[in-house]
PDB file of C-alpha atoms in Angstrom:
ATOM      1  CA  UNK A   5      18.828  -4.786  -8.118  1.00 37.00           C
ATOM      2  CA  UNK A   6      16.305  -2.922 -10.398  1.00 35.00           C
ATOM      3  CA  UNK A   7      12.620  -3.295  -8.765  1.00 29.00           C
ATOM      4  CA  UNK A   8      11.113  -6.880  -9.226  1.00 30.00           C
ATOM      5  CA  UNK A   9       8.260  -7.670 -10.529  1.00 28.00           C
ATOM      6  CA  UNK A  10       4.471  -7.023  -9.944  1.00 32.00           C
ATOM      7  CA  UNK A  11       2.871 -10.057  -9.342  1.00 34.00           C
ATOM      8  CA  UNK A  12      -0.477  -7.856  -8.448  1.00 32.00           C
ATOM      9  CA  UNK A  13      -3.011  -8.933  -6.269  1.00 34.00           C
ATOM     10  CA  UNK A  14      -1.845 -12.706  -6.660  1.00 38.00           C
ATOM     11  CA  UNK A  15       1.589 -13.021  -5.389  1.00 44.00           C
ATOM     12  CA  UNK A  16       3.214 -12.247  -2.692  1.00 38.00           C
ATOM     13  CA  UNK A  17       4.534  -8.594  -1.665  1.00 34.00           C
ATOM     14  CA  UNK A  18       8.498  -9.874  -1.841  1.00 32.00           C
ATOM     15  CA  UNK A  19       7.956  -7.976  -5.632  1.00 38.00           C
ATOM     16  CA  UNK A  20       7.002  -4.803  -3.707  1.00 37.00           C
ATOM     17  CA  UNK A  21       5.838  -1.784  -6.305  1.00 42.00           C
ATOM     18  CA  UNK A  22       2.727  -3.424  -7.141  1.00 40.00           C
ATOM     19  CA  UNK A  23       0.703  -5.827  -4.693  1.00 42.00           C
ATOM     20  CA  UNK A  24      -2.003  -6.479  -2.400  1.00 39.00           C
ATOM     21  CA  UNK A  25      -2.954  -8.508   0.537  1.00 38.00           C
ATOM     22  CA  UNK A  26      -6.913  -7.824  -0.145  1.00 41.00           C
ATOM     23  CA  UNK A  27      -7.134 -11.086  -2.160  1.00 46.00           C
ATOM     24  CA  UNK A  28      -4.901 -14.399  -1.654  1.00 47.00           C
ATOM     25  CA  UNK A  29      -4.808 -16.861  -4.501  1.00 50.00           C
ATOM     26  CA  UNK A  30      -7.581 -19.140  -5.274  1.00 47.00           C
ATOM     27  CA  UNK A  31      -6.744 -22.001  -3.590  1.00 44.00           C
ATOM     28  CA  UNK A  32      -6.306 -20.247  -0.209  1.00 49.00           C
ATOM     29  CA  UNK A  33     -10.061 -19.021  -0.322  1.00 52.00           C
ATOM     30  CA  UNK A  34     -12.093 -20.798   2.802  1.00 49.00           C
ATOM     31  CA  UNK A  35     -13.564 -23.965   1.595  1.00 53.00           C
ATOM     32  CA  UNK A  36     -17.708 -25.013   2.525  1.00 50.00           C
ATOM     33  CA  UNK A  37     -18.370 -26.092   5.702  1.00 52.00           C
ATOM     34  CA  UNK A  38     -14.509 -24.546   7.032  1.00 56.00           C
ATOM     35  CA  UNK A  39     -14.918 -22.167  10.326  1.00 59.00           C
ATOM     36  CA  UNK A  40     -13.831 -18.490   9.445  1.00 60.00           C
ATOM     37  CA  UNK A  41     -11.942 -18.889  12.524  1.00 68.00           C
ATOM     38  CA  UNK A  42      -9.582 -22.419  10.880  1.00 81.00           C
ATOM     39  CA  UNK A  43      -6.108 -21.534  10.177  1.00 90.00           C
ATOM     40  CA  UNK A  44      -5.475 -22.324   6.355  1.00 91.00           C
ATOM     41  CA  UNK A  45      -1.988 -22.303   5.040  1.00 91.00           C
ATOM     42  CA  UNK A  46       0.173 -23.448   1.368  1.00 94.00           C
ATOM     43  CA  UNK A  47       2.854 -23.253  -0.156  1.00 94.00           C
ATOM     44  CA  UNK A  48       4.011 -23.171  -3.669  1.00 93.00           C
ATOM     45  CA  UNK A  49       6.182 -21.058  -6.730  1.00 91.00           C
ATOM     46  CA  UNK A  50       5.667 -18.244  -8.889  1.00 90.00           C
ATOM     47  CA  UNK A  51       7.516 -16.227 -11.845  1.00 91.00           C
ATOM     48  CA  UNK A  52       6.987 -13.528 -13.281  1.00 90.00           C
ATOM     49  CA  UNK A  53       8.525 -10.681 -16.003  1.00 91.00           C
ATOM     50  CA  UNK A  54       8.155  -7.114 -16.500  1.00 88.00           C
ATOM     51  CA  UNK A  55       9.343  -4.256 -18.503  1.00 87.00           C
ATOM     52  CA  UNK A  56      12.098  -2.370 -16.181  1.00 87.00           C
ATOM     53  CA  UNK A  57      11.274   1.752 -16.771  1.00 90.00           C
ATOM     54  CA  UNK A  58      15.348   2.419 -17.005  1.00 94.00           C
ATOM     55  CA  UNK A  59      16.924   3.250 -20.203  1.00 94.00           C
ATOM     56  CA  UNK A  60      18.796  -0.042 -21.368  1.00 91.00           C
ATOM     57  CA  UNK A  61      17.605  -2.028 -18.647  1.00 89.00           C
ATOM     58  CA  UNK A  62      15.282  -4.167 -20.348  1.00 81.00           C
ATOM     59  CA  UNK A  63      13.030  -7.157 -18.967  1.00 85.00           C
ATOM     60  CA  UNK A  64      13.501  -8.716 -15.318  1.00 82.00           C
ATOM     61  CA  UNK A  65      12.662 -11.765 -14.352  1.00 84.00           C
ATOM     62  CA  UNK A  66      12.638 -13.492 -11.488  1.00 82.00           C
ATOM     63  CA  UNK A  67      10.849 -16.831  -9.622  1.00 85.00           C
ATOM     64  CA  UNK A  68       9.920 -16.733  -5.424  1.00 83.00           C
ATOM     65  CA  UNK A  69       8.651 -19.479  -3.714  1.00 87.00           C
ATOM     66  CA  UNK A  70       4.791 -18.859  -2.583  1.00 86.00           C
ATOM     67  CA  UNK A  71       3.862 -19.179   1.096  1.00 89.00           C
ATOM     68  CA  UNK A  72       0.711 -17.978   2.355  1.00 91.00           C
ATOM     69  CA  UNK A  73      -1.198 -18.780   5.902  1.00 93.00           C
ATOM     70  CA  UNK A  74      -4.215 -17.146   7.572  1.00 93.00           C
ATOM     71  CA  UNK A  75      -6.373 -17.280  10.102  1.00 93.00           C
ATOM     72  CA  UNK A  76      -9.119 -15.019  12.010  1.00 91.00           C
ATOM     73  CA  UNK A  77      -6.403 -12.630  12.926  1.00 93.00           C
ATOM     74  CA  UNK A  78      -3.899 -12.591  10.633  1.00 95.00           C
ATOM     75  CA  UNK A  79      -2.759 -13.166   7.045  1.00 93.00           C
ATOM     76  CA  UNK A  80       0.443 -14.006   5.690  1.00 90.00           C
ATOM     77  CA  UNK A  81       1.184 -13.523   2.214  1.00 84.00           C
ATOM     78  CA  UNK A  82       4.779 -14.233   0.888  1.00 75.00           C
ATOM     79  CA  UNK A  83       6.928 -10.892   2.293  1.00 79.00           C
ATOM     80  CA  UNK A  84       3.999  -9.134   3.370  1.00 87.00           C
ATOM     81  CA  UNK A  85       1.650  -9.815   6.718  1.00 92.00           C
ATOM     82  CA  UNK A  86      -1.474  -7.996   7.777  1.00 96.00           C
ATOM     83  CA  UNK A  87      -3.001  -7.815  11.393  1.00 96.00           C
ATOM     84  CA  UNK A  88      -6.720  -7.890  10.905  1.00 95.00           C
ATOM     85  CA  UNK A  89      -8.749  -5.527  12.976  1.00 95.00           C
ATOM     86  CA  UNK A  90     -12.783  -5.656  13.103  1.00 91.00           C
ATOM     87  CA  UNK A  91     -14.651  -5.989   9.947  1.00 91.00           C
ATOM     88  CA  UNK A  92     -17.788  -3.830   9.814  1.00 94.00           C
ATOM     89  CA  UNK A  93     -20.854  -5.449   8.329  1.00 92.00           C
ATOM     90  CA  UNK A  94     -23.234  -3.206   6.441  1.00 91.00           C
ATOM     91  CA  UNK A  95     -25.422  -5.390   4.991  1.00 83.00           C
ATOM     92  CA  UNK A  96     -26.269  -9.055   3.473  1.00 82.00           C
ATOM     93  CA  UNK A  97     -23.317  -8.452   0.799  1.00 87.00           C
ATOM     94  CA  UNK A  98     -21.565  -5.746   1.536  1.00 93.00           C
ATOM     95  CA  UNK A  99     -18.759  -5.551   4.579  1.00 94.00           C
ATOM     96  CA  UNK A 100     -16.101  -3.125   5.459  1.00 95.00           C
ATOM     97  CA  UNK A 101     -12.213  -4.776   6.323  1.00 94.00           C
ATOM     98  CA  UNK A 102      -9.582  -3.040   7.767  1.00 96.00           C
ATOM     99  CA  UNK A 103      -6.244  -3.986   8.320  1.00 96.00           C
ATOM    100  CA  UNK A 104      -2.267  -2.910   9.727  1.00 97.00           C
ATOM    101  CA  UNK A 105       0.185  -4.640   7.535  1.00 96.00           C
ATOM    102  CA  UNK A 106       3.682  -5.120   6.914  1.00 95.00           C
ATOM    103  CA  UNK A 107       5.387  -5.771   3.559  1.00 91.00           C
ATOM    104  CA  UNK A 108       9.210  -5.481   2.629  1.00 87.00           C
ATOM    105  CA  UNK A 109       9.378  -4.148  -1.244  1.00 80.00           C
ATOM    106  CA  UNK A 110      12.446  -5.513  -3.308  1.00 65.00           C
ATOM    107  CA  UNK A 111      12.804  -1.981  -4.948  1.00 74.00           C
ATOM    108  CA  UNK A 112      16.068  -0.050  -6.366  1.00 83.00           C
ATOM    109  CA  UNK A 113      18.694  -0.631  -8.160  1.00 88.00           C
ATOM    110  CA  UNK A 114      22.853  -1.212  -8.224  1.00 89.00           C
ATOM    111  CA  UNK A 115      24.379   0.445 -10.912  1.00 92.00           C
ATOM    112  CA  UNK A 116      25.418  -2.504 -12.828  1.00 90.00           C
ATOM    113  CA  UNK A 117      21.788  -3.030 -13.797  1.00 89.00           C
ATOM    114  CA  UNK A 118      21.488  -0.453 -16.663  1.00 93.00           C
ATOM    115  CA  UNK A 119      24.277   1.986 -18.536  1.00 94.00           C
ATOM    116  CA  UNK A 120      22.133   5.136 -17.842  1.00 96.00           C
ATOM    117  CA  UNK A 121      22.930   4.152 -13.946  1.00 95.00           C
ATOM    118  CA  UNK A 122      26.566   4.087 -14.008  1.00 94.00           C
ATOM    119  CA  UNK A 123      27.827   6.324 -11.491  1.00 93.00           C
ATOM    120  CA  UNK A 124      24.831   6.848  -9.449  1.00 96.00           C
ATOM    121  CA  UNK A 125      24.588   5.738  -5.731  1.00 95.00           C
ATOM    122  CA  UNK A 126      22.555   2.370  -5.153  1.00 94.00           C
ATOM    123  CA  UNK A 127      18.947   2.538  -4.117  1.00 94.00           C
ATOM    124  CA  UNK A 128      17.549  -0.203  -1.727  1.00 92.00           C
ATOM    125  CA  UNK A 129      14.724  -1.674  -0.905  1.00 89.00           C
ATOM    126  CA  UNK A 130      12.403  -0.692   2.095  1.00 92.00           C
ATOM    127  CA  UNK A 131       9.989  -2.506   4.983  1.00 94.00           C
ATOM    128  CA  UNK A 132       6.651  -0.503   4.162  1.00 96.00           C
ATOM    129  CA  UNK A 133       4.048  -0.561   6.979  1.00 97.00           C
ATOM    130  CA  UNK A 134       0.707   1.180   6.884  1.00 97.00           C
ATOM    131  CA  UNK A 135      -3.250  -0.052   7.104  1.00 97.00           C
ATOM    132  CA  UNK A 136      -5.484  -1.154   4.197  1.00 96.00           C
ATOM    133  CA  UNK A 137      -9.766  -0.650   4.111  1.00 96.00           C
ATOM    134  CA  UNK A 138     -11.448  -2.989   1.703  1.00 96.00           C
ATOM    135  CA  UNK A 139     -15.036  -2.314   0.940  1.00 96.00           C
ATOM    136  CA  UNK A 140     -16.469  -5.672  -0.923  1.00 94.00           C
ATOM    137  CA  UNK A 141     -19.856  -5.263  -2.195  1.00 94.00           C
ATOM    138  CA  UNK A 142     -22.350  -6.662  -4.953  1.00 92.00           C
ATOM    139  CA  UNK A 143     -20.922  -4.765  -7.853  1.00 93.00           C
ATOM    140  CA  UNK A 144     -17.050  -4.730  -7.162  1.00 95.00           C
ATOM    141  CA  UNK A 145     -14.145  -4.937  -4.339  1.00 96.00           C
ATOM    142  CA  UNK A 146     -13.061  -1.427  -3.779  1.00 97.00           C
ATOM    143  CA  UNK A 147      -9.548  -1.492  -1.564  1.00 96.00           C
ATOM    144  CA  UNK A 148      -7.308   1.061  -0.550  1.00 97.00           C
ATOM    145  CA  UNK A 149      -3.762   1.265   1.133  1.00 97.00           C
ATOM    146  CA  UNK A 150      -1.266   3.615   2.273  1.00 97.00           C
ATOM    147  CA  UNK A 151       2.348   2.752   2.834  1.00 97.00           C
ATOM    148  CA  UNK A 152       5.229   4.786   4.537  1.00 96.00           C
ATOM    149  CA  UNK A 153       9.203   3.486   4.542  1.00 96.00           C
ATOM    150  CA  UNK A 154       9.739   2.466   7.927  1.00 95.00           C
ATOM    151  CA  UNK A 155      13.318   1.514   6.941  1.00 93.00           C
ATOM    152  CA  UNK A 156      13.905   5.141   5.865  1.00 92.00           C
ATOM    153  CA  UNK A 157      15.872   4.460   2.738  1.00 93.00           C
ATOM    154  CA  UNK A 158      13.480   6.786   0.630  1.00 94.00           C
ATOM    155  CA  UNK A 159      11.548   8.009   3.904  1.00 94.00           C
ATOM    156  CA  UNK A 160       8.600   7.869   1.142  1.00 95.00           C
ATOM    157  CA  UNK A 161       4.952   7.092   1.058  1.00 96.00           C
ATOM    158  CA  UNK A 162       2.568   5.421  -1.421  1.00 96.00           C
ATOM    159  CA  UNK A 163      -1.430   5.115  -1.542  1.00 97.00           C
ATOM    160  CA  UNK A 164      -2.807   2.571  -3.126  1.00 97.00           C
ATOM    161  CA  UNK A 165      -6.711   2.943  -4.969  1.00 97.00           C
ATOM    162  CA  UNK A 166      -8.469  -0.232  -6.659  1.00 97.00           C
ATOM    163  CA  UNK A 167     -11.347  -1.606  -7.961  1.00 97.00           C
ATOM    164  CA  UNK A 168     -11.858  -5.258  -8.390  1.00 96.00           C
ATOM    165  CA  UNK A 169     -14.290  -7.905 -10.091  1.00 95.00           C
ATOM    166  CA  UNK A 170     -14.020 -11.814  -9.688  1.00 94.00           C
ATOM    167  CA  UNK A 171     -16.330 -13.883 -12.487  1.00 96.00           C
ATOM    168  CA  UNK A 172     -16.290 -16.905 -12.124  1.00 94.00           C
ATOM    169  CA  UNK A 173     -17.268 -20.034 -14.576  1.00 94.00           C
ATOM    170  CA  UNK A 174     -16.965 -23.846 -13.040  1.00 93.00           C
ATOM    171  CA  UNK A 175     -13.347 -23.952 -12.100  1.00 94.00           C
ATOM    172  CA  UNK A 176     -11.983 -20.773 -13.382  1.00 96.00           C
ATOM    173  CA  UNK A 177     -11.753 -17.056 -11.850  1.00 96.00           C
ATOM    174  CA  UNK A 178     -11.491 -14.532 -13.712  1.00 97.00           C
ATOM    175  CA  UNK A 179     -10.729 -10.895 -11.885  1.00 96.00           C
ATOM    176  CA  UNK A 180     -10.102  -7.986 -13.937  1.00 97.00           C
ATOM    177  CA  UNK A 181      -8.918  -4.880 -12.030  1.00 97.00           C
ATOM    178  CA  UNK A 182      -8.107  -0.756 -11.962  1.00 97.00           C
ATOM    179  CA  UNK A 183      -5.469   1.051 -10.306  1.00 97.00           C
ATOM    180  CA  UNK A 184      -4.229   4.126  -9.158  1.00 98.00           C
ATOM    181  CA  UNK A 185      -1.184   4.249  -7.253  1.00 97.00           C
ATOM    182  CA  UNK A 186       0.161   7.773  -6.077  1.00 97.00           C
ATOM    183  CA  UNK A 187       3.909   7.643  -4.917  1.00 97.00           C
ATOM    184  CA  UNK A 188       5.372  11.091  -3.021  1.00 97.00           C
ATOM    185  CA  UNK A 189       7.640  13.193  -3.714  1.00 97.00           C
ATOM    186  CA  UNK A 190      10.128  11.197  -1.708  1.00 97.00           C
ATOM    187  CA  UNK A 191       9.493   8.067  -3.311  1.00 97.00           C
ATOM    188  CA  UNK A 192      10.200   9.393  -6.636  1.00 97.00           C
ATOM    189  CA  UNK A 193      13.251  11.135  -6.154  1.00 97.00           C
ATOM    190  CA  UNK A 194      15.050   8.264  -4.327  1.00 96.00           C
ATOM    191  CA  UNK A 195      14.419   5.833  -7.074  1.00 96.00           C
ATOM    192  CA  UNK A 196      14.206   8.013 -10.017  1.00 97.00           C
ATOM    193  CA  UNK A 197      15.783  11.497  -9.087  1.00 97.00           C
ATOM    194  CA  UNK A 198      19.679  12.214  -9.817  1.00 97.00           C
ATOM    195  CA  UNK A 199      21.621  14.284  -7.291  1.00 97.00           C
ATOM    196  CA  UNK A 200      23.641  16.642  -8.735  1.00 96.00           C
ATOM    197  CA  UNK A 201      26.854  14.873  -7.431  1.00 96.00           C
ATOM    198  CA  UNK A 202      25.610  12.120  -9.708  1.00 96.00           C
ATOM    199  CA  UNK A 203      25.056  13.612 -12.947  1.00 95.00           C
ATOM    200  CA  UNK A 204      26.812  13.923 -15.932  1.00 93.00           C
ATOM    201  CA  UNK A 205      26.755  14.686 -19.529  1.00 91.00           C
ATOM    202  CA  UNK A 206      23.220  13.541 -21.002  1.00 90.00           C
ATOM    203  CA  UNK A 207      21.712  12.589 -17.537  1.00 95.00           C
ATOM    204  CA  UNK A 208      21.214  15.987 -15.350  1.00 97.00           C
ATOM    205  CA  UNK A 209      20.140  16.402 -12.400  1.00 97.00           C
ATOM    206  CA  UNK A 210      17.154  15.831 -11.480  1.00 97.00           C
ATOM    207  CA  UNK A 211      14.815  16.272  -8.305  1.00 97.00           C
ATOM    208  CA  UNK A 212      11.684  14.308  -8.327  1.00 94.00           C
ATOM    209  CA  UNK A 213       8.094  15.302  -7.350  1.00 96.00           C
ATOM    210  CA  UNK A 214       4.856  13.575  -6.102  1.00 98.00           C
ATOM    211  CA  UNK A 215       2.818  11.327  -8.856  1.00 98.00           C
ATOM    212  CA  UNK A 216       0.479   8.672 -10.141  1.00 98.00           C
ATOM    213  CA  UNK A 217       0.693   5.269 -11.645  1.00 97.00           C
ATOM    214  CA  UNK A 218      -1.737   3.985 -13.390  1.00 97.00           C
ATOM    215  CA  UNK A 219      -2.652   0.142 -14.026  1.00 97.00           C
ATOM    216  CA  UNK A 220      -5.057  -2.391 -15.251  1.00 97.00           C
ATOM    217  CA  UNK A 221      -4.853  -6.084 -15.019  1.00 96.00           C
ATOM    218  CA  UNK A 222      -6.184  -9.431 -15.194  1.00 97.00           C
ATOM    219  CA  UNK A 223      -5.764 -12.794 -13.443  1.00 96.00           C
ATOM    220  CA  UNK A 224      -7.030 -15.530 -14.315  1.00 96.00           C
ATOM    221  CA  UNK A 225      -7.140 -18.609 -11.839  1.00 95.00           C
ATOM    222  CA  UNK A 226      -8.119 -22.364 -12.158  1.00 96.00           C
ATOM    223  CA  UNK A 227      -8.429 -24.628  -9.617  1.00 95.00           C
ATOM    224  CA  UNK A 228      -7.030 -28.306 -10.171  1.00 95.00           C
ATOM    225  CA  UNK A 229      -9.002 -29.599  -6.828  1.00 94.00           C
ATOM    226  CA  UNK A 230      -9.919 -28.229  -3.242  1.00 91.00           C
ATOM    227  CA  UNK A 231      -6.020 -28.433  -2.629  1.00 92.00           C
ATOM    228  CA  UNK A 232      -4.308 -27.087  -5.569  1.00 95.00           C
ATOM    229  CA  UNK A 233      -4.960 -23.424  -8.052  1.00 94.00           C
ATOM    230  CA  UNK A 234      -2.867 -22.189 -10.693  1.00 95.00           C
ATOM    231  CA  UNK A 235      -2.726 -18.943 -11.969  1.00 94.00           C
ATOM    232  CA  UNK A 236      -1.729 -16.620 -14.495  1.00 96.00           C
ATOM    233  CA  UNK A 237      -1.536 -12.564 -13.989  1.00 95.00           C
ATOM    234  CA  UNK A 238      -0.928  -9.700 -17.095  1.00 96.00           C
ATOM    235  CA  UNK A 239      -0.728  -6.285 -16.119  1.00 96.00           C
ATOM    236  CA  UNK A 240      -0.313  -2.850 -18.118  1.00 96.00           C
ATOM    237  CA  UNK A 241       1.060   0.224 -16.207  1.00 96.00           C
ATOM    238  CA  UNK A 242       1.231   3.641 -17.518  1.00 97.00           C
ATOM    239  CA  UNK A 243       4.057   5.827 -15.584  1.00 97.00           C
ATOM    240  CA  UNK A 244       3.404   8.828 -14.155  1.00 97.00           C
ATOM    241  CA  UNK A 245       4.184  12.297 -15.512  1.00 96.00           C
ATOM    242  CA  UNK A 246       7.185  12.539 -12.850  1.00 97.00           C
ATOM    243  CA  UNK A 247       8.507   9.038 -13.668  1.00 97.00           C
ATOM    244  CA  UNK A 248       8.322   9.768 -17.293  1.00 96.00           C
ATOM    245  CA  UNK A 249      10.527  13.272 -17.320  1.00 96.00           C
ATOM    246  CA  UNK A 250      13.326  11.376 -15.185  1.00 97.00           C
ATOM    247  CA  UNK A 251      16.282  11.270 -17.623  1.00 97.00           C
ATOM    248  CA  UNK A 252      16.725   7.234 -16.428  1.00 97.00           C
ATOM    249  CA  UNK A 253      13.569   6.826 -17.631  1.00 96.00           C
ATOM    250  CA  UNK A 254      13.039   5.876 -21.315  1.00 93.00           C
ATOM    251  CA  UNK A 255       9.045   4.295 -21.498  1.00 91.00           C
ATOM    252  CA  UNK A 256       5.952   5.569 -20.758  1.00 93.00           C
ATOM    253  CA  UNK A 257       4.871   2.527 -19.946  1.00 93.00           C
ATOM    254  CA  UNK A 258       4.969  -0.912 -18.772  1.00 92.00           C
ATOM    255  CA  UNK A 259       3.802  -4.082 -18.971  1.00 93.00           C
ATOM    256  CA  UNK A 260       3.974  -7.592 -16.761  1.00 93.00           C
ATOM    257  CA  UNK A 261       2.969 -11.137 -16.765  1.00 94.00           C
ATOM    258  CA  UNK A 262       3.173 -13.592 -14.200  1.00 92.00           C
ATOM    259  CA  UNK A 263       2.604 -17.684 -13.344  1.00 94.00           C
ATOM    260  CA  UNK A 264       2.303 -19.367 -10.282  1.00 92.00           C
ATOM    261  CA  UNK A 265       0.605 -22.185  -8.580  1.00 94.00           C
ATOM    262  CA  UNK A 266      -0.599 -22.958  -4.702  1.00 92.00           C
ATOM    263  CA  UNK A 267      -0.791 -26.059  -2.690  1.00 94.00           C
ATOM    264  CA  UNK A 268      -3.455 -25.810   0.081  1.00 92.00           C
ATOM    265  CA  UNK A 269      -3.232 -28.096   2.967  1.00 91.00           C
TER     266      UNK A 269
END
């Protein structure tokens, strides 16, 4: 199965590449007069489609079901979870939150998916753990993450860099956002590298090396009522260098959008 699709910072991590546990859908935000200490919990459905990087493979779509819960200690979002430790206050409006967290990444690919990956081996997807720091302030959210393969299919790692704005008018959210995403040299040669057992005429070999996504997004949220938020998500990624010179790669780029909507009990 070719990697899903990036539902960003709104969805759940069950689309793996490109998603966050720093901010959880509208609806789930604590409501006035709620304890910071309540449990709050929903359910709901997404859907999403992005451009696949691999030479034929064109669009994938795909639709998850939304389930998200949190409380003082711990957040669940979809197929990723986060243990919270201690957050550090360093002033009126500006804190410091760490986290340990857990997320299982629908990445790789059979080679039915595409013709350029005929005859290579499949790639499969990965539990990721690591810890995530999210500095929120009066001017932006400012997050980072790093990720290693505990499953050791691509015994890879990934660090995550954003920046994040929410504006927001009546019921409406809007939360545009900046990315850098470095993936190791691991990463990229299990899911874009060819071993030389698996090349042929037209697709060499290929070994691949340490690099850096790039992305900017928007979401845009609206909430129905204190219960219920729908959202929309686009996205624009630009590969990295490494990505880019893997001969199963035939885009520079790639785009996503994505739907979904929350129930909050």
């Amino acid at each position: 199965m070719l990697f899903g699709v990036s539902l960003a910072l709104a969805l759940p991590a069950a689309w793996a590449q490109n998603s966050s546990l720093d901010q959880p859908p509208a609806a789930a935000e604590s409501q006035p007069g709620q304890s910071a200490d309540a449990s709050r919990w929903g359910i709901g459905i997404a859907a999403g489609a992005k451009q696949q990087p691999y030479t034929g493979a064109g669009t994938k779509s795909q639709g998850i079901p939304l389930i998200y819960y949190e409380n003082r200690y711990v957040r669940v979002l979809g197929a990723g979870a986060e243990l919270k430790l201690p957050k550090v206050e360093l002033g009126s409006n500006s804190s410091l939150s760490f986290g340990l967290r857990a997320r299982y990444g629908l990445g790789g690919y059979e080679p039915s998916d595409a013709p350029i990956l005929q005859g290579m081996q499949e790639r499969k997807s990965s539990v990721w753990l690591g810890a995530g720091v999210t500095w929120r302030n009066e001017i932006a959210d400012v997050s980072a993450e790093w990720l290693g393969d505990a499953s050791g299919k691509s015994k890879g790692q990934q660090f995550r860099l954003g920046v994040q704005r929410d504006f927001r008018a009546g019921d409406f959210t809007l939360t545009p956002r900046i990315e850098a995403h470095w993936l190791d040299k691991k990463y990229v040669d299990y899911y874009y590298g060819v071993r030389t057992e698996e090349s042929w005429p037209g697709r060499p070999a290929y070994l691949g090396a340490s690099t850096v996504n790039t992305e900017v997004g928007l979401r845009i949220g609206y909430a129905i009522d204190p219960h219920q938020s729908v959202f929309v998500d686009v996205s624009a990624t630009q590969l990295g260098k490494q990505i880019k010179n893997s001969p199963l790669v035939d885009r520079s780029n790639q785009s996503a959008v994505s739907v979904g909507y929350l129930y909050r009990f």
